[in-house]
Short mmCIF file of C-alpha atoms in Angstrom, two decimals:
data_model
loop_
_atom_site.label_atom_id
_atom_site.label_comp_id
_atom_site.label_asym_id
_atom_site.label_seq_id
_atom_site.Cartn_x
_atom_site.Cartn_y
_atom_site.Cartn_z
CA UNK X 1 -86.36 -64.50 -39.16
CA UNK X 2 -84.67 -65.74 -41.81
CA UNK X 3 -86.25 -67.87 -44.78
CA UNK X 4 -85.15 -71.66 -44.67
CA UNK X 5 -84.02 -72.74 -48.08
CA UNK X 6 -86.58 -74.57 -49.45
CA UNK X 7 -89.05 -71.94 -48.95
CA UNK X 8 -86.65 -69.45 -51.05
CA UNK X 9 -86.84 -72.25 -53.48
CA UNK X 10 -90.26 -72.34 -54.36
CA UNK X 11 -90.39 -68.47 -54.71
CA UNK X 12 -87.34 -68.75 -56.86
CA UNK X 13 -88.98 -71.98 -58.89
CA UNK X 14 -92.21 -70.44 -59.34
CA UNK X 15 -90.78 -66.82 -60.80
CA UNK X 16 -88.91 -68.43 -62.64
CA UNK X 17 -91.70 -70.60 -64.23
CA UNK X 18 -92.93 -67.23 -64.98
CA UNK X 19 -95.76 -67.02 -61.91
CA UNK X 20 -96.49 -63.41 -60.84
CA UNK X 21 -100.16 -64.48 -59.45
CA UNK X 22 -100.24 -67.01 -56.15
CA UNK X 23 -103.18 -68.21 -54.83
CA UNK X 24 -103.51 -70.11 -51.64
CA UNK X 25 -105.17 -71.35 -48.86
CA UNK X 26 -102.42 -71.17 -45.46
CA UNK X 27 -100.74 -73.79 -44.32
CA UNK X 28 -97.86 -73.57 -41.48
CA UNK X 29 -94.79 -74.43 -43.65
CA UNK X 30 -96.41 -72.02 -46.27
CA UNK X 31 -96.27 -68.89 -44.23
CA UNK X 32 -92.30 -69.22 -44.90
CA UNK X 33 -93.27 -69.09 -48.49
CA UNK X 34 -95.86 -66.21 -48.35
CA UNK X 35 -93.08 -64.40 -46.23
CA UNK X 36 -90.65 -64.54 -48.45
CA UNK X 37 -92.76 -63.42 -51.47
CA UNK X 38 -93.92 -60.53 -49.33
CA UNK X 39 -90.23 -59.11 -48.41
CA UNK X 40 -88.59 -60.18 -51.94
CA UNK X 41 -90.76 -60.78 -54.90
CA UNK X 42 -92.87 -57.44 -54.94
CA UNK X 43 -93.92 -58.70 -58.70
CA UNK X 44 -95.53 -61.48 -57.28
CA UNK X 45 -99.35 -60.85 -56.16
CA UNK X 46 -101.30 -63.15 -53.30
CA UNK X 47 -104.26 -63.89 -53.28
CA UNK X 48 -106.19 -66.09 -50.32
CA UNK X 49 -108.70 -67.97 -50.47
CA UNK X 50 -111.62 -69.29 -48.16
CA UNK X 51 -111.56 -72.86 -49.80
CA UNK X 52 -108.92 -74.64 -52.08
CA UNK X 53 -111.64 -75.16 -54.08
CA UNK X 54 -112.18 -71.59 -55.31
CA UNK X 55 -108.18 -71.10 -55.25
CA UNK X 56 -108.46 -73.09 -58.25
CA UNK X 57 -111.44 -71.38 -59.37
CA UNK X 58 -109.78 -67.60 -59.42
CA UNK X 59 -106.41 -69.52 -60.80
CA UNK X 60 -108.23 -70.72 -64.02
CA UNK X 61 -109.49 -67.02 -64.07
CA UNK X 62 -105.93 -65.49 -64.21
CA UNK X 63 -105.06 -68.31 -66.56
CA UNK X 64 -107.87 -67.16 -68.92
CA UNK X 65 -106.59 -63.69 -68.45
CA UNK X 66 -103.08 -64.62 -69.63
CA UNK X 67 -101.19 -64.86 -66.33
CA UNK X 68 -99.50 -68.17 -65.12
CA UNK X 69 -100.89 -68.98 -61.70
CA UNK X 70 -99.71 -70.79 -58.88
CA UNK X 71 -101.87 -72.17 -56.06
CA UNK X 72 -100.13 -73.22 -52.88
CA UNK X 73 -102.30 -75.63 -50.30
CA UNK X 74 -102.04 -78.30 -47.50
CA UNK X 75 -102.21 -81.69 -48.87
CA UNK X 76 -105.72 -81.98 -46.84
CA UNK X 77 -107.62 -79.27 -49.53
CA UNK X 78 -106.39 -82.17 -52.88
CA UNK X 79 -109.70 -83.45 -51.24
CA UNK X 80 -111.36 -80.31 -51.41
CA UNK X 81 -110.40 -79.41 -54.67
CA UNK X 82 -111.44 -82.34 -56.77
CA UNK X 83 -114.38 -81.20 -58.84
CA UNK X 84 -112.18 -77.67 -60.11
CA UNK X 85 -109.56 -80.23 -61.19
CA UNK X 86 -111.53 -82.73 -62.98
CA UNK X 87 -114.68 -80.59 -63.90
CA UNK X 88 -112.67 -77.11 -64.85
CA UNK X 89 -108.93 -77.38 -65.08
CA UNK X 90 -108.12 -80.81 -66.86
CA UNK X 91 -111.27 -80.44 -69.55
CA UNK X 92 -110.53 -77.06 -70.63
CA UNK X 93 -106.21 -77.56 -70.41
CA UNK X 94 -106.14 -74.94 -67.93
CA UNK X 95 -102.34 -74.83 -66.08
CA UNK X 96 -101.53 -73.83 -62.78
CA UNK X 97 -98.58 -74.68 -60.74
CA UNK X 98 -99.69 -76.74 -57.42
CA UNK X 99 -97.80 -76.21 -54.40
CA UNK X 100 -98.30 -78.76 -51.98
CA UNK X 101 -97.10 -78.69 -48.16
CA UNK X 102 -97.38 -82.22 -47.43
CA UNK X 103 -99.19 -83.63 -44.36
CA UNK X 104 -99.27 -87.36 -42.82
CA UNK X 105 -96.11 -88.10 -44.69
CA UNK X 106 -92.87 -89.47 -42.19
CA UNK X 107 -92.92 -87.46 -39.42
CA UNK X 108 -96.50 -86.79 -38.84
CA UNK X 109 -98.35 -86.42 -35.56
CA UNK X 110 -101.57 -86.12 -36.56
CA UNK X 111 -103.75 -89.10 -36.94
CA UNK X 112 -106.63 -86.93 -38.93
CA UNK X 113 -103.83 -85.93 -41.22
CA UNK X 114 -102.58 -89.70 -42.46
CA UNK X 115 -105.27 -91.20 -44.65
CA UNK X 116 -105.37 -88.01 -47.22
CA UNK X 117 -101.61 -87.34 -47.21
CA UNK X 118 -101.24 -91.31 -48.01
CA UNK X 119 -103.64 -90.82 -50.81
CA UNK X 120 -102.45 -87.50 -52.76
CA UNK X 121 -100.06 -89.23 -54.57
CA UNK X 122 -102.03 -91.82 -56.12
CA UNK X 123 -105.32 -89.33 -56.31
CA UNK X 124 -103.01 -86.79 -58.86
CA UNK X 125 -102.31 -90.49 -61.08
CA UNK X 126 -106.13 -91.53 -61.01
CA UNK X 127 -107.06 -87.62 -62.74
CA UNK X 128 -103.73 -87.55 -64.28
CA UNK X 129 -102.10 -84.84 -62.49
CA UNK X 130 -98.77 -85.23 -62.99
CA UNK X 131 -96.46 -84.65 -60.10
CA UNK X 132 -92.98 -84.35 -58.22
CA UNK X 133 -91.31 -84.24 -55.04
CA UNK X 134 -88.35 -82.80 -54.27
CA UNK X 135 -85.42 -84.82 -52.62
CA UNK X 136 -83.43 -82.02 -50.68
CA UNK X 137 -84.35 -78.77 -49.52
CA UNK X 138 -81.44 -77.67 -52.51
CA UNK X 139 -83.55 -79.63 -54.98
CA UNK X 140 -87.08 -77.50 -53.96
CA UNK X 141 -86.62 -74.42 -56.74
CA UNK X 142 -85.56 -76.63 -59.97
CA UNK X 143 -88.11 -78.97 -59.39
CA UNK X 144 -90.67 -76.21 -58.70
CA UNK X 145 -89.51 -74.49 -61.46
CA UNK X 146 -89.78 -77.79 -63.77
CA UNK X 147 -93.05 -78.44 -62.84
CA UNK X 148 -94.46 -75.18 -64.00
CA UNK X 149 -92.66 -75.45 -67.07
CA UNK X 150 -93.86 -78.27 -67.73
CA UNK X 151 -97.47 -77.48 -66.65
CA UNK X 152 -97.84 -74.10 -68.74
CA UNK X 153 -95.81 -75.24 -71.57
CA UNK X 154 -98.25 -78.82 -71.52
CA UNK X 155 -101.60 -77.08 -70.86
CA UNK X 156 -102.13 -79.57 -67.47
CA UNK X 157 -102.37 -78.40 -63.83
CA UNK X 158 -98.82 -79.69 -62.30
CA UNK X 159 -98.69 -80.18 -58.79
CA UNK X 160 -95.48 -80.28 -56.65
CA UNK X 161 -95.72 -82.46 -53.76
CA UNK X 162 -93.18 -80.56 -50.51
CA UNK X 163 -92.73 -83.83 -47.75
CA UNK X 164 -92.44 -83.01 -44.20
CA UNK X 165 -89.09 -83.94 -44.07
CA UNK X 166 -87.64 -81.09 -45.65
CA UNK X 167 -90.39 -78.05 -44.94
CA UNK X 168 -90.75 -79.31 -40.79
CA UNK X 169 -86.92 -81.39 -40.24
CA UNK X 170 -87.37 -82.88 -36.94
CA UNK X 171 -84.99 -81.51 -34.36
CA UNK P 1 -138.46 -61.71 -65.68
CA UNK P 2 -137.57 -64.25 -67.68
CA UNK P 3 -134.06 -65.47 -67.44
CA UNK P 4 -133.44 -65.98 -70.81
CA UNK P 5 -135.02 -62.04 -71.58
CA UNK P 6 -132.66 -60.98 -69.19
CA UNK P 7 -129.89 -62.49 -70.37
CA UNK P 8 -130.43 -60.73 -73.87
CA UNK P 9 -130.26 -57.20 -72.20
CA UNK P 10 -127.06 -58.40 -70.12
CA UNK P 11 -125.40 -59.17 -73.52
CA UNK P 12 -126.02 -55.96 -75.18
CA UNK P 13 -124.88 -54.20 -71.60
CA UNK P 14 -121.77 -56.32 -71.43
CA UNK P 15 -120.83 -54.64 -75.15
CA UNK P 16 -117.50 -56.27 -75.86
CA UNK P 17 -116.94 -57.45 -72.73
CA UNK P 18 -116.33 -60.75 -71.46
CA UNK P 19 -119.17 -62.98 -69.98
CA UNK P 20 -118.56 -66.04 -67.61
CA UNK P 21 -121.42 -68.63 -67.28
CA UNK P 22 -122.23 -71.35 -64.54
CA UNK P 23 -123.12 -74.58 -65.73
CA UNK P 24 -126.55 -75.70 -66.80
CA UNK P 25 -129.45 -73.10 -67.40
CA UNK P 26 -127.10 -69.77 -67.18
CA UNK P 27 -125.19 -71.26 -69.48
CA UNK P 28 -127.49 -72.39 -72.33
CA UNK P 29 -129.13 -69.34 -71.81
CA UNK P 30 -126.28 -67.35 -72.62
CA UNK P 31 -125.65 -69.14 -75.31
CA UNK P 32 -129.21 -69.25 -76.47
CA UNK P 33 -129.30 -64.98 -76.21
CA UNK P 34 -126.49 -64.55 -78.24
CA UNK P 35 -123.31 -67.17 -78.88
CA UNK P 36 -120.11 -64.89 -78.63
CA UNK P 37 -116.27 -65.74 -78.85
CA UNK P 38 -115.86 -63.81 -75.15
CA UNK P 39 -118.30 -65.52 -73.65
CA UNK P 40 -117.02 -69.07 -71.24
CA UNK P 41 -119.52 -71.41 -70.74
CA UNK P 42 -118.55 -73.67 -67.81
CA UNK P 43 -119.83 -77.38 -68.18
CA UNK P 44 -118.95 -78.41 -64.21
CA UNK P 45 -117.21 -76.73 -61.59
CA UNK P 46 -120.63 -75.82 -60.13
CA UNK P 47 -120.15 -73.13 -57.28
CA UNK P 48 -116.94 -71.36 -59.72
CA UNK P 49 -118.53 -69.21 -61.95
CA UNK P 50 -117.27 -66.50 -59.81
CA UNK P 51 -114.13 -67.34 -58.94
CA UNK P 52 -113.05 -67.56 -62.12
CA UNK P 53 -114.36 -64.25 -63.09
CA UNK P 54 -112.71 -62.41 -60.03
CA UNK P 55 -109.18 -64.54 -61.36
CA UNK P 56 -109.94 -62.88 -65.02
CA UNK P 57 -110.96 -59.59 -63.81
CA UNK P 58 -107.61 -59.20 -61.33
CA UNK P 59 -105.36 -60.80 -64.40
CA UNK P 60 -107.72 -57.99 -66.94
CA UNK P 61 -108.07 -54.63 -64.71
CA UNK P 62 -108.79 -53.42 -68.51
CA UNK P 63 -112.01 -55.17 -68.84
CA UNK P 64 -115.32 -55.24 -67.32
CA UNK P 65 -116.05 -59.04 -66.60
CA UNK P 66 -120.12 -60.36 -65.95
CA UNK P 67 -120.64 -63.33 -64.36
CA UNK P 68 -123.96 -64.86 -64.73
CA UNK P 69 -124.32 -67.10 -61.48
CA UNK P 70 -127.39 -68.93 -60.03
CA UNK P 71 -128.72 -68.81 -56.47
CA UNK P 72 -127.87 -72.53 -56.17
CA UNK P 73 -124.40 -72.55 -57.46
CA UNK P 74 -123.55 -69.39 -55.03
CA UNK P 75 -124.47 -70.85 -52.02
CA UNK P 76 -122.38 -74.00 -52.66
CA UNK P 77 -119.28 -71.04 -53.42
CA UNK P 78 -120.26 -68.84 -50.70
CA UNK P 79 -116.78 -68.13 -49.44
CA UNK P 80 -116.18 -66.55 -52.89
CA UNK P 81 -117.77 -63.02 -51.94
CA UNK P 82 -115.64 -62.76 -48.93
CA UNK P 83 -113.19 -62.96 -51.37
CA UNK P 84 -114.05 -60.64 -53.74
CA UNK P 85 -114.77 -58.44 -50.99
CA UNK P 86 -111.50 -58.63 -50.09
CA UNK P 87 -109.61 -58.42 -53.18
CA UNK P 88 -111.88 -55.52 -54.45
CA UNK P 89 -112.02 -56.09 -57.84
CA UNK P 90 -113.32 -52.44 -59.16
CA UNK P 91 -114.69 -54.19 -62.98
CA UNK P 92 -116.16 -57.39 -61.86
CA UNK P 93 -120.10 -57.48 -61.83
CA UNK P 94 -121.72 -60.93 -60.29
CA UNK P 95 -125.49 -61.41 -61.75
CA UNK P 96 -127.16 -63.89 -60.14
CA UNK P 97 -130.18 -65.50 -61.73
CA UNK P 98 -132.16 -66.24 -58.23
CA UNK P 99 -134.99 -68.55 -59.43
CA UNK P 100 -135.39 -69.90 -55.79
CA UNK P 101 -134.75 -73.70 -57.07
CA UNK P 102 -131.65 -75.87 -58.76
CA UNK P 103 -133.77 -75.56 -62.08
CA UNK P 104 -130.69 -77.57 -63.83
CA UNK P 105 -131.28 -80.76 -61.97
CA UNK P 106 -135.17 -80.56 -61.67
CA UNK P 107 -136.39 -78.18 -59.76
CA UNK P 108 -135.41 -78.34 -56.15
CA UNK P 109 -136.02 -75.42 -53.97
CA UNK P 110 -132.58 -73.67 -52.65
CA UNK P 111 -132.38 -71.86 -49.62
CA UNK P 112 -133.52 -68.74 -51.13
CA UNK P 113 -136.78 -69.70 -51.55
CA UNK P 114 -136.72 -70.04 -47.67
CA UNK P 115 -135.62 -66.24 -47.28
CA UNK P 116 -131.84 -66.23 -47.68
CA UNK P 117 -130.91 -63.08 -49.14
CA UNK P 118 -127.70 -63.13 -51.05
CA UNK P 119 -127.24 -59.53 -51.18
CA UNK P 120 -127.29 -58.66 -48.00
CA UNK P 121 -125.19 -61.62 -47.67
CA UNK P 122 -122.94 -59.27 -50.41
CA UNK P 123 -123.00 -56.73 -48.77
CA UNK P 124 -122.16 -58.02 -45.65
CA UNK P 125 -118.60 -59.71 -47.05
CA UNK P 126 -117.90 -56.35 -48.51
CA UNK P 127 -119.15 -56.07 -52.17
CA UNK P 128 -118.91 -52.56 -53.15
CA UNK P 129 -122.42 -52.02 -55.11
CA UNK P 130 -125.40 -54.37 -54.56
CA UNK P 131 -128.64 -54.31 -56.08
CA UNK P 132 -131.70 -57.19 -56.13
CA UNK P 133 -133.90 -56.26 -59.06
CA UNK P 134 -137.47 -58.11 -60.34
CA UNK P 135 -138.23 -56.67 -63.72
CA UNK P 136 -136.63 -56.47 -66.64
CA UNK P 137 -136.54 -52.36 -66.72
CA UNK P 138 -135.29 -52.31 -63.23
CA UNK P 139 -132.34 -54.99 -64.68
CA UNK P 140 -131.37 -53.48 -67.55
CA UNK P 141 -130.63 -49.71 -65.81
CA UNK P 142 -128.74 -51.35 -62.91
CA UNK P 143 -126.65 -53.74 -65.46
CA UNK P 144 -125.68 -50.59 -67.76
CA UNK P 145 -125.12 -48.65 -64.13
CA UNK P 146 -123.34 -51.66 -63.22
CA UNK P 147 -120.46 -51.62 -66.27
CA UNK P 148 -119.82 -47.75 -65.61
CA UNK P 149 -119.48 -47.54 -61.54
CA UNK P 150 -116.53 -49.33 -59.55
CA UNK P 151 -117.53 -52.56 -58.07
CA UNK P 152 -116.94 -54.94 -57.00
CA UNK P 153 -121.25 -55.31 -58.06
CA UNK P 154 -122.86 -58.08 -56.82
CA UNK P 155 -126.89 -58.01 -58.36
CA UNK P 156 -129.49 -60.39 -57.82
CA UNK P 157 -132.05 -60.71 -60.04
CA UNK P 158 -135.14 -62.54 -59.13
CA UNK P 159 -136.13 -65.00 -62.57
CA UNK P 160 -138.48 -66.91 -63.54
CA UNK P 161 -137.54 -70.15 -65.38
CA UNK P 162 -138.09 -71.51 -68.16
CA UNK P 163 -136.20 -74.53 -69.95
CA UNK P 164 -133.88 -73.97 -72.27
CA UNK P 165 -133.89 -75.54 -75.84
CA UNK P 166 -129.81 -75.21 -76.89
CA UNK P 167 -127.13 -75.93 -75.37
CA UNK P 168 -123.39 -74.55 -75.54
CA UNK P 169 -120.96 -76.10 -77.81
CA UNK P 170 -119.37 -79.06 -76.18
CA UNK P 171 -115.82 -78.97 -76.72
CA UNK P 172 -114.24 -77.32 -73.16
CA UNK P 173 -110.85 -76.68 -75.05
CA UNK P 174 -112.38 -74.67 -77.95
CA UNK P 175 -114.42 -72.60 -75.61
CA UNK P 176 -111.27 -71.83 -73.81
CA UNK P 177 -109.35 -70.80 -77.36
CA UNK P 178 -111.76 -68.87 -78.67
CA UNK P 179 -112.68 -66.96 -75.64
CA UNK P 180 -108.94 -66.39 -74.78
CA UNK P 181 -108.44 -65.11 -77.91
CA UNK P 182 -111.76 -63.17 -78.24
CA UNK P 183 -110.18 -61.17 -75.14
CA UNK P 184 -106.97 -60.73 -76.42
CA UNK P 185 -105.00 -63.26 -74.44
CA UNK P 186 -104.67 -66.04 -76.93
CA UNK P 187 -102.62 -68.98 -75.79
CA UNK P 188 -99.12 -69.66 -77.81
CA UNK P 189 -99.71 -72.90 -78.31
CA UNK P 190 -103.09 -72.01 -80.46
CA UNK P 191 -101.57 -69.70 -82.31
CA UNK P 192 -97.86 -71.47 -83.15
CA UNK P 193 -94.89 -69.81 -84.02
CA UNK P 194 -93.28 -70.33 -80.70
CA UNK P 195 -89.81 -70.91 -81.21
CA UNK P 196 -88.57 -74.15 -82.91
#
């Protein structure tokens, strides 16, 4: 099976940012990511978690430690990760790069799914989590990359927002 | 045992080694035993405490990390010892202070002062040593035991409480500097000199 191109370019964006540790809760688009990592980034460690929650928990642990860590989650655990991002991460400046497989963006089936993925945007504004979305699936590893540089080199989580469009194209 | 009694011993058991606190009473008790650069003193995040010690103690396999949790805060991060359990982390030891109530916010009773036994519960999701201990001779054997033998250690130790009277410095960002660079990992932008 081979890896679809924007998946290769957020394991390319995220080495790059210097990320060896990746935490994450799955996600279907994700597993391309986690494969990928698996068969050709044996520097990179993952790590799941039961919650996104406590991904962000262990992530401000590595940070501590002196690594640069990524977390990767649905769009549907922002809501669940609230209190480590304004309690934990943004108080103390503690980086890590976001991943974030969008859901309830254009081409969504799921009505459960639309409310949160219309709201991640403007929930990372109101705790001033700065973010981006990529335009193309080409686009995915610079602006992954970007986004960790600018969230390790600025102190602030950074959180890089992957739309439907270009991790599930509809046939 | 008294919390804050206990907490002395853990300090002088931990040695150099860094010491992660939850928010509230674990926290101003740690600080109230004995304020040290490598100790973190969390001031929200309840449930995290050790999360972010099993992040520090996979990024630090050279250190032996303590994380003083509370009965309350655990239960709300349950998922977290599956986790550990998982991930194995051989030098991270979990203390929790079990008072049987969420002392912090007045006193309610938590679950384990209905029965629920968090080291079985430990054990169960795969922590390598477990112990529950109710004196203060008991805890300090099984907290030197515990930064000499391969863990992942999970030990409960059943406190009394009593309010503290100090509280932890304030500033989040300076607990984070000095504690990273307490432990050797100080960030670049503390320190400057990166290049111009």
């Amino acid at each position: 099976m081979s890896v679809p191109r924007w998946a290769a370019g957020v394991c390319a964006g995220l080495h790059a940012a210097g990320s060896r540790h990746v935490v994450y809760v799955p996600d279907n688009p994700l597993s391309h990511v986690l494969r990928a990592l698996r068969t050709d980034y044996a520097d990179v460690r993952t790590t799941l978690a039961t919650r996104e929650e406590e991904a962000f928990g262990i992530a401000a642990g590595l940070y501590l430690g002196g690594a640069r860590p990524t977390v990767m989650l649905q769009s549907s655990g922002l809501g669940n990760s609230l209190n480590a991002l304004t309690s934990l991460l943004l108080p103390y400046k503690i980086p890590v790069l976001a991943i974030v497989s969008m859901r309830g963006d254009a081409g969504e089936w799921n009505d459960a799914q639309v409310p949160m993925g219309r709201a991640v945007a403007p929930i990372c504004d109101a705790i001033g989590v700065p973010h981006a979305t990529p335009e193309s699936a080409d686009a995915v590893a610079e602006i992954v990359r970007a986004v960790g540089h600018t969230a390790f080199g600025t102190r602030l989580p950074g959180a890089c927002l992957l739309p439907r469009r270009i991790t599930v194209p509809l046939a | 045992m008294n919390r804050l009694e206990a907490t002395r011993q853990l300090i002088a058991a931990a040695g150099g080694d860094p010491i992660v606190a939850s928010l509230g009473h674990p926290a101003y008790d740690l600080y109230a035993a004995g304020d040290r650069p490598a100790n973190f003193y969390t001031w929200g995040s309840m449930g995290l405490a050790s999360s972010i010690g099993l992040g520090l103690a996979m990024a630090r396999p050279d250190l032996r990390v303590f994380v003083l949790d509370g009965d309350g805060s655990l239960l709300m991060n349950l998922g977290s010892l599956a986790t550990i359990g998982w991930v194995r982390a051989e030098n991270l030891v979990v203390i929790v202070w079990d008072n049987g109530e969420y002392a912090t916010t007045g006193g309610q009773p938590t679950a384990t002062a209905q029965g629920a036994d968090l080291e079985a519960a430990a054990r169960a999701l795969g922590a390598a040593q477990t112990a529950t201990v109710r004196d203060g001779e008991e805890f300090g054997a099984v907290a030197a035991r515990a930064r000499a033998v391969a863990g992942p250690w999970v030990i409960v130790a059943k406190v009394s409480e009593s309010p503290p009277s100090m509280k932890p410095p304030l500033d989040c960002v300076f607990i984070k500097q000095r504690f990273m660079a307490a432990i050797g990992a100080p960030e670049a932008a503390t320190l400057g000199g990166t290049k111009a």
